[in-house]
mmCIF file of C-alpha atoms in Angstrom:
data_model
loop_
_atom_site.group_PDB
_atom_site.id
_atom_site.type_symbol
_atom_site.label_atom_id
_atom_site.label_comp_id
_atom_site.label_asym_id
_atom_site.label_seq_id
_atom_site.Cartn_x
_atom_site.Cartn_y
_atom_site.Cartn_z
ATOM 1 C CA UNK F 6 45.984 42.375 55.511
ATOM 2 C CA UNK F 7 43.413 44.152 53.223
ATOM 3 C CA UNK F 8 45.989 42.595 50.224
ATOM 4 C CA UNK F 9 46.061 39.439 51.316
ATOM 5 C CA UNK F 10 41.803 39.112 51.331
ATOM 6 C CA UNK F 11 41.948 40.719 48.131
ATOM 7 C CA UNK F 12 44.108 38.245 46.648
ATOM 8 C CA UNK F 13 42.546 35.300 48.026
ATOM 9 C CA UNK F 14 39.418 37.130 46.891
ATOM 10 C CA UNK F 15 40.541 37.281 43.176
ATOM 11 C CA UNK F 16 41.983 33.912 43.462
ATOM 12 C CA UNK F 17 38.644 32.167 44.436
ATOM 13 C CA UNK F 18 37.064 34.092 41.598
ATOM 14 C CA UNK F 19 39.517 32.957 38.804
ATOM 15 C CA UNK F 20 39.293 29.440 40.438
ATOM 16 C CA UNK F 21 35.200 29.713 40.570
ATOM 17 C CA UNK F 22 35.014 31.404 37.008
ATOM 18 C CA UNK F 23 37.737 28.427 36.234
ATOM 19 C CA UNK F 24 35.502 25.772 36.986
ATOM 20 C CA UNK F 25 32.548 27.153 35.139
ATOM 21 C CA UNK F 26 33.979 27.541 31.787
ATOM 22 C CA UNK F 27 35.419 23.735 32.429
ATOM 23 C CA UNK F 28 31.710 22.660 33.647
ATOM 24 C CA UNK F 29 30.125 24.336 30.589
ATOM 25 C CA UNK F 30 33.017 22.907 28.354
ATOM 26 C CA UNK F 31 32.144 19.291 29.363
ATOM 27 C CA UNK F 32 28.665 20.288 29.133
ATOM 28 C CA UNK F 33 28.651 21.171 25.082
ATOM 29 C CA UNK F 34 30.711 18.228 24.473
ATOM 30 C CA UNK F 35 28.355 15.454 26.340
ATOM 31 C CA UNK F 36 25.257 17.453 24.647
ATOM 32 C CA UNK F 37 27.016 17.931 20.897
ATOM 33 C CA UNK F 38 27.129 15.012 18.574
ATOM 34 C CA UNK F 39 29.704 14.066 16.920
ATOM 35 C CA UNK F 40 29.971 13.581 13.026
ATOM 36 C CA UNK F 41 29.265 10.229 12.677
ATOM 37 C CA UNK F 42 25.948 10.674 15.046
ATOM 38 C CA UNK F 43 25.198 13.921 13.196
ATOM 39 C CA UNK F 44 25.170 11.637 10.105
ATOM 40 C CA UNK F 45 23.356 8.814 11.096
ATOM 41 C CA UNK F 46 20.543 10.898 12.816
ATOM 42 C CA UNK F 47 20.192 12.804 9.756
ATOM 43 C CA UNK F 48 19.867 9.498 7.597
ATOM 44 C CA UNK F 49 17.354 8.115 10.184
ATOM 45 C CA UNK F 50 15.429 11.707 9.833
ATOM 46 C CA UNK F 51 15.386 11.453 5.908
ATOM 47 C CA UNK F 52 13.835 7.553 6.520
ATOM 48 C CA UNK F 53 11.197 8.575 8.919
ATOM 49 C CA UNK F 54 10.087 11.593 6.932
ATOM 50 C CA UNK F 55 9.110 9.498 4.300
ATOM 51 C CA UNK F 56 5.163 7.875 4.283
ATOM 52 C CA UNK F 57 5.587 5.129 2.689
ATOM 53 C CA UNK F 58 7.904 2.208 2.464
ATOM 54 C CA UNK F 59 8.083 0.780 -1.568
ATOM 55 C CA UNK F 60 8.837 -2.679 -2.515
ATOM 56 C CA UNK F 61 8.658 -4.679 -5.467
ATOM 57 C CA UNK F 62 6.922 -7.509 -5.548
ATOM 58 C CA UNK F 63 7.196 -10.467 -8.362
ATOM 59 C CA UNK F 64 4.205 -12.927 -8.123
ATOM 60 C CA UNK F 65 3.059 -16.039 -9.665
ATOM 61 C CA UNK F 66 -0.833 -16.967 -10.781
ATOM 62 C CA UNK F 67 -1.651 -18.680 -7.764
ATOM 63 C CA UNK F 68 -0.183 -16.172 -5.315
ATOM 64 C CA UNK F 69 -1.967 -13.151 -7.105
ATOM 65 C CA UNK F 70 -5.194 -15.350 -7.371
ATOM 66 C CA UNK F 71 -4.739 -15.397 -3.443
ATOM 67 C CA UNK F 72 -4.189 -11.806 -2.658
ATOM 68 C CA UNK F 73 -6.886 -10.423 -4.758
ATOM 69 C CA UNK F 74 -9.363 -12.840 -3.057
ATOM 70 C CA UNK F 75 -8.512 -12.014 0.410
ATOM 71 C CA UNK F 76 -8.978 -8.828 -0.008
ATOM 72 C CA UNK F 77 -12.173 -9.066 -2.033
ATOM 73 C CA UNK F 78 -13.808 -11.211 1.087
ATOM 74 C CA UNK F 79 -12.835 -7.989 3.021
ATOM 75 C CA UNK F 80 -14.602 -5.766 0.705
ATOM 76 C CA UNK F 81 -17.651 -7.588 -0.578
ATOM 77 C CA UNK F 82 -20.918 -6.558 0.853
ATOM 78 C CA UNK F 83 -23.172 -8.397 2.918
ATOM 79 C CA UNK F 84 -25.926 -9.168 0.038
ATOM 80 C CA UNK F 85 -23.832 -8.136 -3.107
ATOM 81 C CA UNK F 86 -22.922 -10.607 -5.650
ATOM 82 C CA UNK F 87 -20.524 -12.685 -4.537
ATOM 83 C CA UNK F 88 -17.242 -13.537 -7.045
ATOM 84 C CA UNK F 89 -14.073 -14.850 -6.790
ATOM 85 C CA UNK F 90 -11.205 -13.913 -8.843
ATOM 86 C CA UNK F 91 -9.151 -17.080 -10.674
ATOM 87 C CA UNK F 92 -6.019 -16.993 -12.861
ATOM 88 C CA UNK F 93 -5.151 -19.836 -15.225
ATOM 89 C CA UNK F 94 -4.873 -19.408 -19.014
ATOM 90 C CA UNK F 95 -7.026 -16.173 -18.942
ATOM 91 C CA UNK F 96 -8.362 -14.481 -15.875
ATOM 92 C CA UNK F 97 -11.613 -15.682 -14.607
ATOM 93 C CA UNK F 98 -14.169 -14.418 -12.314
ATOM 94 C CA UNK F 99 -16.591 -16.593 -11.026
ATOM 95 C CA UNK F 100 -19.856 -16.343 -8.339
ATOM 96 C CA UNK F 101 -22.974 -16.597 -7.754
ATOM 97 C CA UNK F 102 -26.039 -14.221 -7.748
ATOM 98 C CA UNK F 103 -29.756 -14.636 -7.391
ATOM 99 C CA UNK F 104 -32.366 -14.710 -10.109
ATOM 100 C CA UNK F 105 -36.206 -14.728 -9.259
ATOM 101 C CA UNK F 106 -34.825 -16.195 -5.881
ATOM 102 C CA UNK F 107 -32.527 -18.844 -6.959
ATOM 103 C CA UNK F 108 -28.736 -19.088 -6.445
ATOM 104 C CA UNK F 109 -27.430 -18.853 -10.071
ATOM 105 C CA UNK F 110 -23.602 -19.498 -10.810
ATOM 106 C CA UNK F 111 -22.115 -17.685 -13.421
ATOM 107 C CA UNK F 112 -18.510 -17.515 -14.826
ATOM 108 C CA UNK F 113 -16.744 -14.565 -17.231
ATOM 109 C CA UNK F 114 -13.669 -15.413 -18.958
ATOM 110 C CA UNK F 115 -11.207 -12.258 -19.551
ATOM 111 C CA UNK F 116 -8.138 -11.278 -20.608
ATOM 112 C CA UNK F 117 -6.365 -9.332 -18.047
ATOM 113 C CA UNK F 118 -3.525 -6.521 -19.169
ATOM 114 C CA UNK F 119 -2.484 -3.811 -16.501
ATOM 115 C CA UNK F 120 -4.288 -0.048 -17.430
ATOM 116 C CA UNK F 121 -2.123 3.454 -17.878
ATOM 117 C CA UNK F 122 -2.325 3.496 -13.821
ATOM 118 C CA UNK F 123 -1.678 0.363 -13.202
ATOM 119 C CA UNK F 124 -4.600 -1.056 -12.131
ATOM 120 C CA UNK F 125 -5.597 -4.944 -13.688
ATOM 121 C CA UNK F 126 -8.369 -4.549 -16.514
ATOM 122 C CA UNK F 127 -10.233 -7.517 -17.910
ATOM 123 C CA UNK F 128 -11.699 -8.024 -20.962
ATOM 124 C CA UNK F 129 -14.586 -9.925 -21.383
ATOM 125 C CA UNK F 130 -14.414 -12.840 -23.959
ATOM 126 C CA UNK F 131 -17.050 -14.946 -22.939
ATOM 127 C CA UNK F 132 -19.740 -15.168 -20.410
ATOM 128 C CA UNK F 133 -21.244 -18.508 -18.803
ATOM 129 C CA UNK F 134 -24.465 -17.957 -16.780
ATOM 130 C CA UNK F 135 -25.179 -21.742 -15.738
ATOM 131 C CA UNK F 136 -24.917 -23.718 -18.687
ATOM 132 C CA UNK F 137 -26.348 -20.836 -20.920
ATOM 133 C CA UNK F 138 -24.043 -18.850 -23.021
ATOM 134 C CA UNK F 139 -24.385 -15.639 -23.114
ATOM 135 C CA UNK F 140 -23.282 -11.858 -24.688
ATOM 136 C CA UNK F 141 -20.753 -10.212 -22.430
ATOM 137 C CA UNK F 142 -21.773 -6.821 -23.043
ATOM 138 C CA UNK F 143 -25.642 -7.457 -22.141
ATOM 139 C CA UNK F 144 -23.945 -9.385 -18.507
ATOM 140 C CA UNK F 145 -21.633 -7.069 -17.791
ATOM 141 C CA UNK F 146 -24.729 -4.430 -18.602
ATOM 142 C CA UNK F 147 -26.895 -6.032 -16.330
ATOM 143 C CA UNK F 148 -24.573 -6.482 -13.143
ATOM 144 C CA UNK F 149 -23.472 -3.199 -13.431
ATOM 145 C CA UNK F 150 -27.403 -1.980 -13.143
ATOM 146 C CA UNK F 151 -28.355 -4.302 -10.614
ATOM 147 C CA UNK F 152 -25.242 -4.737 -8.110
ATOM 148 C CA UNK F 153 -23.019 -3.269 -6.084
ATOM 149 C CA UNK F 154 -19.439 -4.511 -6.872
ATOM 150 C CA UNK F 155 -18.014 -1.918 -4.681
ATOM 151 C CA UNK F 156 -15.806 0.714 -5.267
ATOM 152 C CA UNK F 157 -12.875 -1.693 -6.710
ATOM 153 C CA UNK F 158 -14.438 -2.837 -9.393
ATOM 154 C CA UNK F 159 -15.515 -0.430 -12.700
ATOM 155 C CA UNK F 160 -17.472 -2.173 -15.308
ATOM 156 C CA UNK F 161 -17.457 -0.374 -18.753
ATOM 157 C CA UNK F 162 -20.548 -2.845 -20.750
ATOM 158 C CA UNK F 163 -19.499 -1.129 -24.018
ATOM 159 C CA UNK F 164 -16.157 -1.759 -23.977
ATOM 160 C CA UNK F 165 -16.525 -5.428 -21.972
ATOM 161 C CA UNK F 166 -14.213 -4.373 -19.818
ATOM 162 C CA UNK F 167 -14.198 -4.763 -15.771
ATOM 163 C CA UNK F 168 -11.149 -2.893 -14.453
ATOM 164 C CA UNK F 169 -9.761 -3.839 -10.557
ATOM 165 C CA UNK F 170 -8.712 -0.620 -9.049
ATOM 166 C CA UNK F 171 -5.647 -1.905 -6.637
ATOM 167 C CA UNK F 172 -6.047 0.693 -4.282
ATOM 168 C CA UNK F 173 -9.423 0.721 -3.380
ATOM 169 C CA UNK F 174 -9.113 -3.233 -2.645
ATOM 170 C CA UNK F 175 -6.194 -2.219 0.348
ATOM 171 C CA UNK F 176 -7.561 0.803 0.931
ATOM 172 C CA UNK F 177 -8.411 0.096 4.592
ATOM 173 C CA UNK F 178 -4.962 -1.171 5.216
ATOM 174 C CA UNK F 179 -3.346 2.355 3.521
ATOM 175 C CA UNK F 180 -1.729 0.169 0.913
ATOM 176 C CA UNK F 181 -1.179 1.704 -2.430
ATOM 177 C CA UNK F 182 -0.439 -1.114 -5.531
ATOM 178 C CA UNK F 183 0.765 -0.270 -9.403
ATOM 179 C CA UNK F 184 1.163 -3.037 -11.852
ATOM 180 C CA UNK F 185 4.496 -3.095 -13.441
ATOM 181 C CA UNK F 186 3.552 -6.159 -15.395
ATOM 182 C CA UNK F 187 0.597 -8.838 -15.899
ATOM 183 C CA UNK F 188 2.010 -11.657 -18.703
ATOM 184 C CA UNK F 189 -0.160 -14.944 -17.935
ATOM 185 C CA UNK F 190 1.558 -16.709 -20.235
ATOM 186 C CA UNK F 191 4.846 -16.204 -18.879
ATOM 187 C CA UNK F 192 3.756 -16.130 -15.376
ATOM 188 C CA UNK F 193 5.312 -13.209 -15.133
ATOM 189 C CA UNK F 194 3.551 -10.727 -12.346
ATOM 190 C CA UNK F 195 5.568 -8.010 -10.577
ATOM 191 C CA UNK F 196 3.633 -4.867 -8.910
ATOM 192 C CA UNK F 197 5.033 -1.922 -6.742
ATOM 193 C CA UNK F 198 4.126 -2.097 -3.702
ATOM 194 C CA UNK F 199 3.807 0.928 -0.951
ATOM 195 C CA UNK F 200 3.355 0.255 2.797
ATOM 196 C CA UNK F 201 2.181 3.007 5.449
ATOM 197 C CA UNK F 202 5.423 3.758 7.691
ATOM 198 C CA UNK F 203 3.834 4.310 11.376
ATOM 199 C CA UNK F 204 5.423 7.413 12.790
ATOM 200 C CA UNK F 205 7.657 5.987 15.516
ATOM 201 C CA UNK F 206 8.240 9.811 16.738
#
C-alpha cells in the first residue's frame, strides 16, 4: 500500500513539475521577441533617440519672402521699428520708424549671400529714408543705436552689413535653419531644416 501512495506520489510530482516547465516554456516564448520584432524595435529605438528630424528644403523668392516675415511678426516688439523683409532682384528690407513723432518709411537695398554658419547676411548698397538718399553706414549706425531689432538681427555699420540669424527667428518653435544656398538670380534657395521630435515615450 505504502508503494502504491508513493508512486502516485512521485507521479503527481513529475506531472506537477511537468506542467511547470511547459507553463514557463510558453511563458518565455509569448514574452521573447522574435528577430524580426527584435529588429524593428531596435530601428524604432535608434529613430526616437534622435532630437531632431532634418529635411531639406528648396525655396523660391516669394516663399522665403513669406517665411522670414511670419516669423519676424512673431518676433518684433511692441514699439520697435517695424520692417518687412522682400526678395526681388536684391533683398530688400523695408518699414517704418518714427522721427520727431512722425511715421517715416524707409527702404535698404542689400545683397544677400548665406554667412560661414549659414545664416542670410545682407549687404547694404543703398539706403532710401523717404525720398532722401542716404549713406548706409551712417543708417545702419543709427538704427543700431536707437532700436531694438531683436536678437535675429546683427547690424555691423562698418561693414554695412545686417546678418539674419535663422535660429533665433524659430527659436520659440525649437527649429534650427542652415543655408545651403541663397542665388537670387537663379532662384535658387535650399536650407536644412531641423524639426523638434516630441518624445512619444
Amino acid at each position: 500500500m505504502d508503494k502504491k501512495v508513493n508512486g502516485w506520489k512521485w507521479a503527481f510530482i513529475v506531472l506537477l513539475g511537468a506542467i511547470l516547465g511547459l507553463t514557463l516554456f510558453l511563458w518565455l516564448k509569448v514574452t521573447t521577441p522574435n528577430q524580426d520584432q527584435q529588429a524593428l524595435t531596435n530601428k524604432e529605438q535608434k529613430t526616437t533617440s534622435k532630437k531632431y528630424a532634418d529635411l531639406n528644403v528648396a525655396m523660391n523668392k516669394e516663399q522665403l519672402s513669406a517665411a522670414v516675415n511670419y516669423y519676424l511678426q512673431q518676433n518684433q516688439k511692441q514699439g520697435s521699428i517695424k520692417y518687412r523683409f522682400i526678395l526681388d532682384n536684391s533683398a530688400i528690407l523695408m518699414g517704418t520708424t518714427k522721427i520727431l513723432g512722425k511715421n517715416v518709411s524707409f527702404t535698404l537695398y542689400t545683397q544677400p549671400k548665406l554667412d560661414k554658419e549659414g545664416n542670410i547676411q545682407l549687404k547694404a548698397r543703398s539706403v532710401a529714408i523717404g525720398s532722401l538718399n542716404a549713406p548706409p553706414n551712417f543708417v545702419l549706425g543709427y538704427i543700431k543705436n536707437n532700436y531694438d531689432l531683436g536678437a535675429w538681427a546683427t547690424i555691423d555699420a562698418k561693414k554695412e552689413t545686417i546678418t539674419l540669424d535663422l535660429d533665433q527667428l524659430t527659436k520659440k518653435q525649437g527649429i534650427k535653419i542652415k543655408g545651403r544656398s541663397l542665388d537670387l538670380s537663379k532662384n535658387d534657395l535650399n536650407f536644412d531644416v531641423s524639426f523638434p521630435l516630441e518624445n512619444t515615450n
